[in-house]
């Protein structure tokens, strides 16, 4: 199945990232990527697409408003850094909701959902592997599902952070601070949300407030880890899982 799609995103970095994701999927055909929702309305008056990747917060009108204006709606996948729009989106029959920063794996899952709906098959008990499962588990060469970086929102801009440069992440209420080899980035999101974006084979949570990179650990003591000159506590809640994680990775290298 060939699926036509359109991206409406005012932030250049986010728009470029989605464009690159689309290019990696052989059956996706990008017809238009625009920064202005008014341009999107004009394009959709004369053209049709199967799937619309739609940002929520945009100048002039919001993605939600655009969605209400459209008379003939494609399948819509909302993309935003703010989870509070999820409920309103689903009330408007939005097919999926991608919370920024968006990983390629999460993007693929949304695309696969669209593919199944467009193909008239939304049965979750499919016996054959889905496209996403083949990409992830069989490692189809054309696609790399493990991103080398993530984008996080810092004020009004998206900051690109390479995963191999992250040392650890600290969470405080609705904010997280990402400590890398060269910088410190503070972003408005919960630690749990960011944890879901990080590859579980490379990062491990050791405390309610800390996620660490396995590669960055210099030493492990009974109740703390050492990263550079910084000691981070291992809480009772995460101690057993952390030990199993370390043992598993050590055995994997033998």
mmCIF file of C-alpha atoms in Angstrom:
data_model
loop_
_atom_site.group_PDB
_atom_site.id
_atom_site.type_symbol
_atom_site.label_atom_id
_atom_site.label_comp_id
_atom_site.label_asym_id
_atom_site.label_seq_id
_atom_site.Cartn_x
_atom_site.Cartn_y
_atom_site.Cartn_z
ATOM 1 C CA UNK A 1 0.000 0.000 0.000
ATOM 2 C CA UNK A 2 1.223 3.467 -0.922
ATOM 3 C CA UNK A 3 0.171 6.061 1.679
ATOM 4 C CA UNK A 4 0.225 9.760 0.855
ATOM 5 C CA UNK A 5 0.888 12.145 3.702
ATOM 6 C CA UNK A 6 1.337 15.782 4.626
ATOM 7 C CA UNK A 7 3.244 17.495 7.451
ATOM 8 C CA UNK A 8 2.024 20.726 9.030
ATOM 9 C CA UNK A 9 4.641 21.930 11.521
ATOM 10 C CA UNK A 10 5.868 25.472 12.138
ATOM 11 C CA UNK A 11 9.130 24.515 13.880
ATOM 12 C CA UNK A 12 11.849 23.833 11.256
ATOM 13 C CA UNK A 13 13.714 21.212 13.307
ATOM 14 C CA UNK A 14 10.571 19.235 14.059
ATOM 15 C CA UNK A 15 9.393 19.522 10.446
ATOM 16 C CA UNK A 16 12.752 18.294 9.149
ATOM 17 C CA UNK A 17 12.786 15.415 11.622
ATOM 18 C CA UNK A 18 9.333 14.232 10.531
ATOM 19 C CA UNK A 19 10.359 14.600 6.904
ATOM 20 C CA UNK A 20 13.384 12.366 7.493
ATOM 21 C CA UNK A 21 11.209 9.817 9.278
ATOM 22 C CA UNK A 22 8.792 9.742 6.335
ATOM 23 C CA UNK A 23 11.667 9.192 3.889
ATOM 24 C CA UNK A 24 12.724 6.088 5.824
ATOM 25 C CA UNK A 25 9.366 4.371 5.309
ATOM 26 C CA UNK A 26 9.128 2.964 1.753
ATOM 27 C CA UNK A 27 5.341 3.073 1.510
ATOM 28 C CA UNK A 28 4.971 6.687 2.692
ATOM 29 C CA UNK A 29 4.754 9.375 0.006
ATOM 30 C CA UNK A 30 5.159 12.938 1.302
ATOM 31 C CA UNK A 31 3.128 15.333 -0.836
ATOM 32 C CA UNK A 32 3.631 18.492 1.200
ATOM 33 C CA UNK A 33 5.471 19.785 4.263
ATOM 34 C CA UNK A 34 4.452 23.281 5.291
ATOM 35 C CA UNK A 35 5.005 25.599 8.221
ATOM 36 C CA UNK A 36 1.806 27.601 7.938
ATOM 37 C CA UNK A 37 -1.650 26.138 8.667
ATOM 38 C CA UNK A 38 -3.207 28.549 6.161
ATOM 39 C CA UNK A 39 -0.981 27.100 3.434
ATOM 40 C CA UNK A 40 -2.147 23.671 4.512
ATOM 41 C CA UNK A 41 -5.803 24.662 4.095
ATOM 42 C CA UNK A 42 -5.087 25.997 0.610
ATOM 43 C CA UNK A 43 -3.251 22.812 -0.393
ATOM 44 C CA UNK A 44 -6.002 20.535 0.930
ATOM 45 C CA UNK A 45 -8.651 22.404 -1.036
ATOM 46 C CA UNK A 46 -7.128 21.079 -4.250
ATOM 47 C CA UNK A 47 -5.448 17.893 -3.048
ATOM 48 C CA UNK A 48 -6.171 14.903 -0.851
ATOM 49 C CA UNK A 49 -3.836 12.987 1.417
ATOM 50 C CA UNK A 50 -4.267 9.803 3.404
ATOM 51 C CA UNK A 51 -2.473 10.919 6.569
ATOM 52 C CA UNK A 52 -1.892 14.350 8.083
ATOM 53 C CA UNK A 53 0.879 14.882 10.646
ATOM 54 C CA UNK A 54 -0.430 17.954 12.430
ATOM 55 C CA UNK A 55 1.263 20.130 15.027
ATOM 56 C CA UNK A 56 -1.026 21.710 17.619
ATOM 57 C CA UNK A 57 0.703 24.956 18.606
ATOM 58 C CA UNK A 58 1.156 27.091 15.489
ATOM 59 C CA UNK A 59 0.885 30.781 14.608
ATOM 60 C CA UNK A 60 -2.389 32.297 13.355
ATOM 61 C CA UNK A 61 -4.509 29.211 14.018
ATOM 62 C CA UNK A 62 -3.865 26.049 16.024
ATOM 63 C CA UNK A 63 -3.814 22.536 14.675
ATOM 64 C CA UNK A 64 -7.031 21.819 16.561
ATOM 65 C CA UNK A 65 -8.721 24.754 14.816
ATOM 66 C CA UNK A 66 -7.408 23.575 11.457
ATOM 67 C CA UNK A 67 -8.822 20.142 12.155
ATOM 68 C CA UNK A 68 -12.252 21.647 12.888
ATOM 69 C CA UNK A 69 -12.160 23.716 9.685
ATOM 70 C CA UNK A 70 -11.391 20.849 7.312
ATOM 71 C CA UNK A 71 -14.513 19.432 5.702
ATOM 72 C CA UNK A 72 -12.882 16.319 4.283
ATOM 73 C CA UNK A 73 -10.470 15.062 6.905
ATOM 74 C CA UNK A 74 -7.601 12.617 6.297
ATOM 75 C CA UNK A 75 -6.394 10.388 9.095
ATOM 76 C CA UNK A 76 -4.805 12.779 11.572
ATOM 77 C CA UNK A 77 -1.771 12.167 13.791
ATOM 78 C CA UNK A 78 -1.238 15.044 16.196
ATOM 79 C CA UNK A 79 2.332 16.048 17.075
ATOM 80 C CA UNK A 80 2.919 18.295 20.069
ATOM 81 C CA UNK A 81 5.032 18.843 23.157
ATOM 82 C CA UNK A 82 1.955 19.321 25.349
ATOM 83 C CA UNK A 83 -0.011 16.295 26.525
ATOM 84 C CA UNK A 84 -3.050 18.337 27.571
ATOM 85 C CA UNK A 85 -4.253 18.376 23.951
ATOM 86 C CA UNK A 86 -4.626 14.594 23.804
ATOM 87 C CA UNK A 87 -8.204 14.454 25.089
ATOM 88 C CA UNK A 88 -9.472 17.155 22.740
ATOM 89 C CA UNK A 89 -7.703 15.457 19.857
ATOM 90 C CA UNK A 90 -9.345 12.113 20.498
ATOM 91 C CA UNK A 91 -12.737 13.794 20.778
ATOM 92 C CA UNK A 92 -12.134 15.000 17.201
ATOM 93 C CA UNK A 93 -11.415 11.416 16.089
ATOM 94 C CA UNK A 94 -7.664 11.911 15.851
ATOM 95 C CA UNK A 95 -6.075 8.574 15.025
ATOM 96 C CA UNK A 96 -2.942 8.930 17.139
ATOM 97 C CA UNK A 97 -1.069 11.402 19.312
ATOM 98 C CA UNK A 98 2.719 11.747 19.221
ATOM 99 C CA UNK A 99 4.307 13.564 22.128
ATOM 100 C CA UNK A 100 7.525 15.394 21.306
ATOM 101 C CA UNK A 101 10.344 14.524 21.225
ATOM 102 C CA UNK A 102 9.165 11.839 18.807
ATOM 103 C CA UNK A 103 11.275 8.726 18.339
ATOM 104 C CA UNK A 104 11.337 6.834 15.057
ATOM 105 C CA UNK A 105 9.940 3.716 16.725
ATOM 106 C CA UNK A 106 6.926 5.609 18.083
ATOM 107 C CA UNK A 107 6.455 7.270 14.694
ATOM 108 C CA UNK A 108 6.401 3.853 13.027
ATOM 109 C CA UNK A 109 3.745 2.563 15.376
ATOM 110 C CA UNK A 110 1.485 5.470 14.461
ATOM 111 C CA UNK A 111 2.126 4.911 10.758
ATOM 112 C CA UNK A 112 1.366 1.206 11.085
ATOM 113 C CA UNK A 113 -1.917 2.042 12.805
ATOM 114 C CA UNK A 114 -2.788 4.309 9.881
ATOM 115 C CA UNK A 115 -1.816 1.604 7.401
ATOM 116 C CA UNK A 116 -4.107 -0.917 9.080
ATOM 117 C CA UNK A 117 -7.025 1.488 9.169
ATOM 118 C CA UNK A 118 -6.577 2.506 5.535
ATOM 119 C CA UNK A 119 -6.366 -1.159 4.601
ATOM 120 C CA UNK A 120 -9.596 -1.831 6.482
ATOM 121 C CA UNK A 121 -7.836 -4.054 9.003
ATOM 122 C CA UNK A 122 -7.734 -2.905 12.609
ATOM 123 C CA UNK A 123 -7.686 -6.388 14.117
ATOM 124 C CA UNK A 124 -5.056 -6.444 16.852
ATOM 125 C CA UNK A 125 -4.833 -10.264 16.690
ATOM 126 C CA UNK A 126 -3.007 -10.383 13.368
ATOM 127 C CA UNK A 127 -0.938 -13.572 13.131
ATOM 128 C CA UNK A 128 1.714 -12.350 10.696
ATOM 129 C CA UNK A 129 4.311 -9.758 11.861
ATOM 130 C CA UNK A 130 3.285 -6.175 11.230
ATOM 131 C CA UNK A 131 5.541 -3.801 9.309
ATOM 132 C CA UNK A 132 6.724 -2.234 12.567
ATOM 133 C CA UNK A 133 7.571 -5.622 14.088
ATOM 134 C CA UNK A 134 9.561 -6.600 10.987
ATOM 135 C CA UNK A 135 11.467 -3.327 11.059
ATOM 136 C CA UNK A 136 12.254 -3.543 14.774
ATOM 137 C CA UNK A 137 12.800 -7.259 15.328
ATOM 138 C CA UNK A 138 14.054 -8.482 11.953
ATOM 139 C CA UNK A 139 16.211 -5.366 11.481
ATOM 140 C CA UNK A 140 15.270 -4.537 7.897
ATOM 141 C CA UNK A 141 18.411 -2.782 6.560
ATOM 142 C CA UNK A 142 16.638 0.197 5.018
ATOM 143 C CA UNK A 143 15.528 1.479 8.418
ATOM 144 C CA UNK A 144 17.330 2.068 11.695
ATOM 145 C CA UNK A 145 14.766 2.185 14.521
ATOM 146 C CA UNK A 146 17.316 3.176 17.158
ATOM 147 C CA UNK A 147 17.655 6.946 16.916
ATOM 148 C CA UNK A 148 21.069 8.487 17.446
ATOM 149 C CA UNK A 149 19.461 11.570 18.965
ATOM 150 C CA UNK A 150 16.307 13.076 20.396
ATOM 151 C CA UNK A 151 14.835 16.566 20.263
ATOM 152 C CA UNK A 152 13.680 18.266 23.455
ATOM 153 C CA UNK A 153 11.950 21.597 23.856
ATOM 154 C CA UNK A 154 13.982 24.303 25.575
ATOM 155 C CA UNK A 155 11.859 27.432 25.783
ATOM 156 C CA UNK A 156 10.707 28.249 22.253
ATOM 157 C CA UNK A 157 13.235 26.060 20.446
ATOM 158 C CA UNK A 158 13.880 22.349 19.945
ATOM 159 C CA UNK A 159 17.347 21.213 20.984
ATOM 160 C CA UNK A 160 18.981 18.200 19.367
ATOM 161 C CA UNK A 161 20.711 15.927 21.890
ATOM 162 C CA UNK A 162 22.796 12.956 20.800
ATOM 163 C CA UNK A 163 22.085 9.898 22.931
ATOM 164 C CA UNK A 164 25.742 8.905 23.181
ATOM 165 C CA UNK A 165 26.509 12.271 24.805
ATOM 166 C CA UNK A 166 23.951 11.977 27.617
ATOM 167 C CA UNK A 167 25.485 11.275 31.024
ATOM 168 C CA UNK A 168 22.353 11.298 33.170
ATOM 169 C CA UNK A 169 18.952 12.909 33.527
ATOM 170 C CA UNK A 170 17.500 14.508 36.645
ATOM 171 C CA UNK A 171 13.770 15.017 37.151
ATOM 172 C CA UNK A 172 12.099 17.638 39.337
ATOM 173 C CA UNK A 173 8.280 17.796 39.221
ATOM 174 C CA UNK A 174 7.350 18.836 35.672
ATOM 175 C CA UNK A 175 10.914 19.560 34.537
ATOM 176 C CA UNK A 176 13.887 17.418 33.613
ATOM 177 C CA UNK A 177 17.519 18.432 33.311
ATOM 178 C CA UNK A 178 19.595 16.510 30.794
ATOM 179 C CA UNK A 179 23.312 16.476 31.595
ATOM 180 C CA UNK A 180 25.539 15.758 28.593
ATOM 181 C CA UNK A 181 29.270 15.850 28.001
ATOM 182 C CA UNK A 182 29.058 19.435 26.758
ATOM 183 C CA UNK A 183 25.867 21.051 28.050
ATOM 184 C CA UNK A 184 22.929 21.035 30.435
ATOM 185 C CA UNK A 185 19.424 21.308 28.970
ATOM 186 C CA UNK A 186 16.272 21.965 31.000
ATOM 187 C CA UNK A 187 12.978 20.979 29.400
ATOM 188 C CA UNK A 188 9.338 21.052 30.473
ATOM 189 C CA UNK A 189 8.233 17.417 30.716
ATOM 190 C CA UNK A 190 8.029 14.633 33.254
ATOM 191 C CA UNK A 191 10.892 12.212 33.808
ATOM 192 C CA UNK A 192 8.621 9.269 32.965
ATOM 193 C CA UNK A 193 7.840 10.787 29.555
ATOM 194 C CA UNK A 194 11.518 11.194 28.703
ATOM 195 C CA UNK A 195 12.292 7.707 30.012
ATOM 196 C CA UNK A 196 9.953 6.277 27.384
ATOM 197 C CA UNK A 197 11.944 8.053 24.661
ATOM 198 C CA UNK A 198 15.312 6.594 25.686
ATOM 199 C CA UNK A 199 16.516 3.152 24.501
ATOM 200 C CA UNK A 200 16.019 0.785 27.433
ATOM 201 C CA UNK A 201 19.175 -1.173 26.585
ATOM 202 C CA UNK A 202 21.308 1.957 27.084
ATOM 203 C CA UNK A 203 19.582 3.845 29.896
ATOM 204 C CA UNK A 204 18.333 2.747 33.303
ATOM 205 C CA UNK A 205 16.374 4.472 36.025
ATOM 206 C CA UNK A 206 18.070 4.241 39.433
ATOM 207 C CA UNK A 207 15.913 6.644 41.454
ATOM 208 C CA UNK A 208 12.622 8.521 41.285
ATOM 209 C CA UNK A 209 14.698 11.515 40.175
ATOM 210 C CA UNK A 210 17.493 9.962 38.076
ATOM 211 C CA UNK A 211 18.061 8.074 34.837
ATOM 212 C CA UNK A 212 21.647 7.207 33.934
ATOM 213 C CA UNK A 213 23.462 6.127 30.796
ATOM 214 C CA UNK A 214 25.113 2.740 31.177
ATOM 215 C CA UNK A 215 28.090 3.893 29.100
ATOM 216 C CA UNK A 216 28.608 6.921 31.355
ATOM 217 C CA UNK A 217 28.923 4.995 34.647
ATOM 218 C CA UNK A 218 32.493 5.081 35.958
ATOM 219 C CA UNK A 219 31.915 3.109 39.161
ATOM 220 C CA UNK A 220 29.126 1.441 41.137
ATOM 221 C CA UNK A 221 29.033 1.512 44.909
ATOM 222 C CA UNK A 222 26.474 -0.154 47.185
ATOM 223 C CA UNK A 223 23.958 2.654 47.093
ATOM 224 C CA UNK A 224 25.220 5.015 44.405
ATOM 225 C CA UNK A 225 26.847 5.293 41.001
ATOM 226 C CA UNK A 226 29.702 7.540 39.986
ATOM 227 C CA UNK A 227 29.523 9.491 36.729
ATOM 228 C CA UNK A 228 32.527 11.754 36.320
ATOM 229 C CA UNK A 229 32.761 13.607 39.626
ATOM 230 C CA UNK A 230 29.067 13.190 40.456
ATOM 231 C CA UNK A 231 27.583 10.557 42.767
ATOM 232 C CA UNK A 232 23.945 9.644 42.138
ATOM 233 C CA UNK A 233 21.867 7.603 44.605
ATOM 234 C CA UNK A 234 20.341 4.202 43.866
ATOM 235 C CA UNK A 235 16.997 4.022 45.650
ATOM 236 C CA UNK A 236 15.510 0.869 47.179
ATOM 237 C CA UNK A 237 12.713 0.943 44.602
ATOM 238 C CA UNK A 238 15.087 0.567 41.665
ATOM 239 C CA UNK A 239 18.036 -1.307 43.248
ATOM 240 C CA UNK A 240 16.990 -4.827 42.201
ATOM 241 C CA UNK A 241 16.126 -3.852 38.620
ATOM 242 C CA UNK A 242 19.399 -1.923 38.350
ATOM 243 C CA UNK A 243 21.437 -4.911 39.553
ATOM 244 C CA UNK A 244 19.709 -7.214 37.067
ATOM 245 C CA UNK A 245 20.318 -4.672 34.316
ATOM 246 C CA UNK A 246 24.036 -4.462 35.112
ATOM 247 C CA UNK A 247 24.429 -8.244 35.418
ATOM 248 C CA UNK A 248 22.666 -8.793 32.106
ATOM 249 C CA UNK A 249 24.869 -6.295 30.276
ATOM 250 C CA UNK A 250 28.069 -7.629 31.816
ATOM 251 C CA UNK A 251 27.187 -11.155 30.772
ATOM 252 C CA UNK A 252 26.370 -9.898 27.297
ATOM 253 C CA UNK A 253 29.929 -8.593 26.902
ATOM 254 C CA UNK A 254 31.667 -11.806 28.027
#
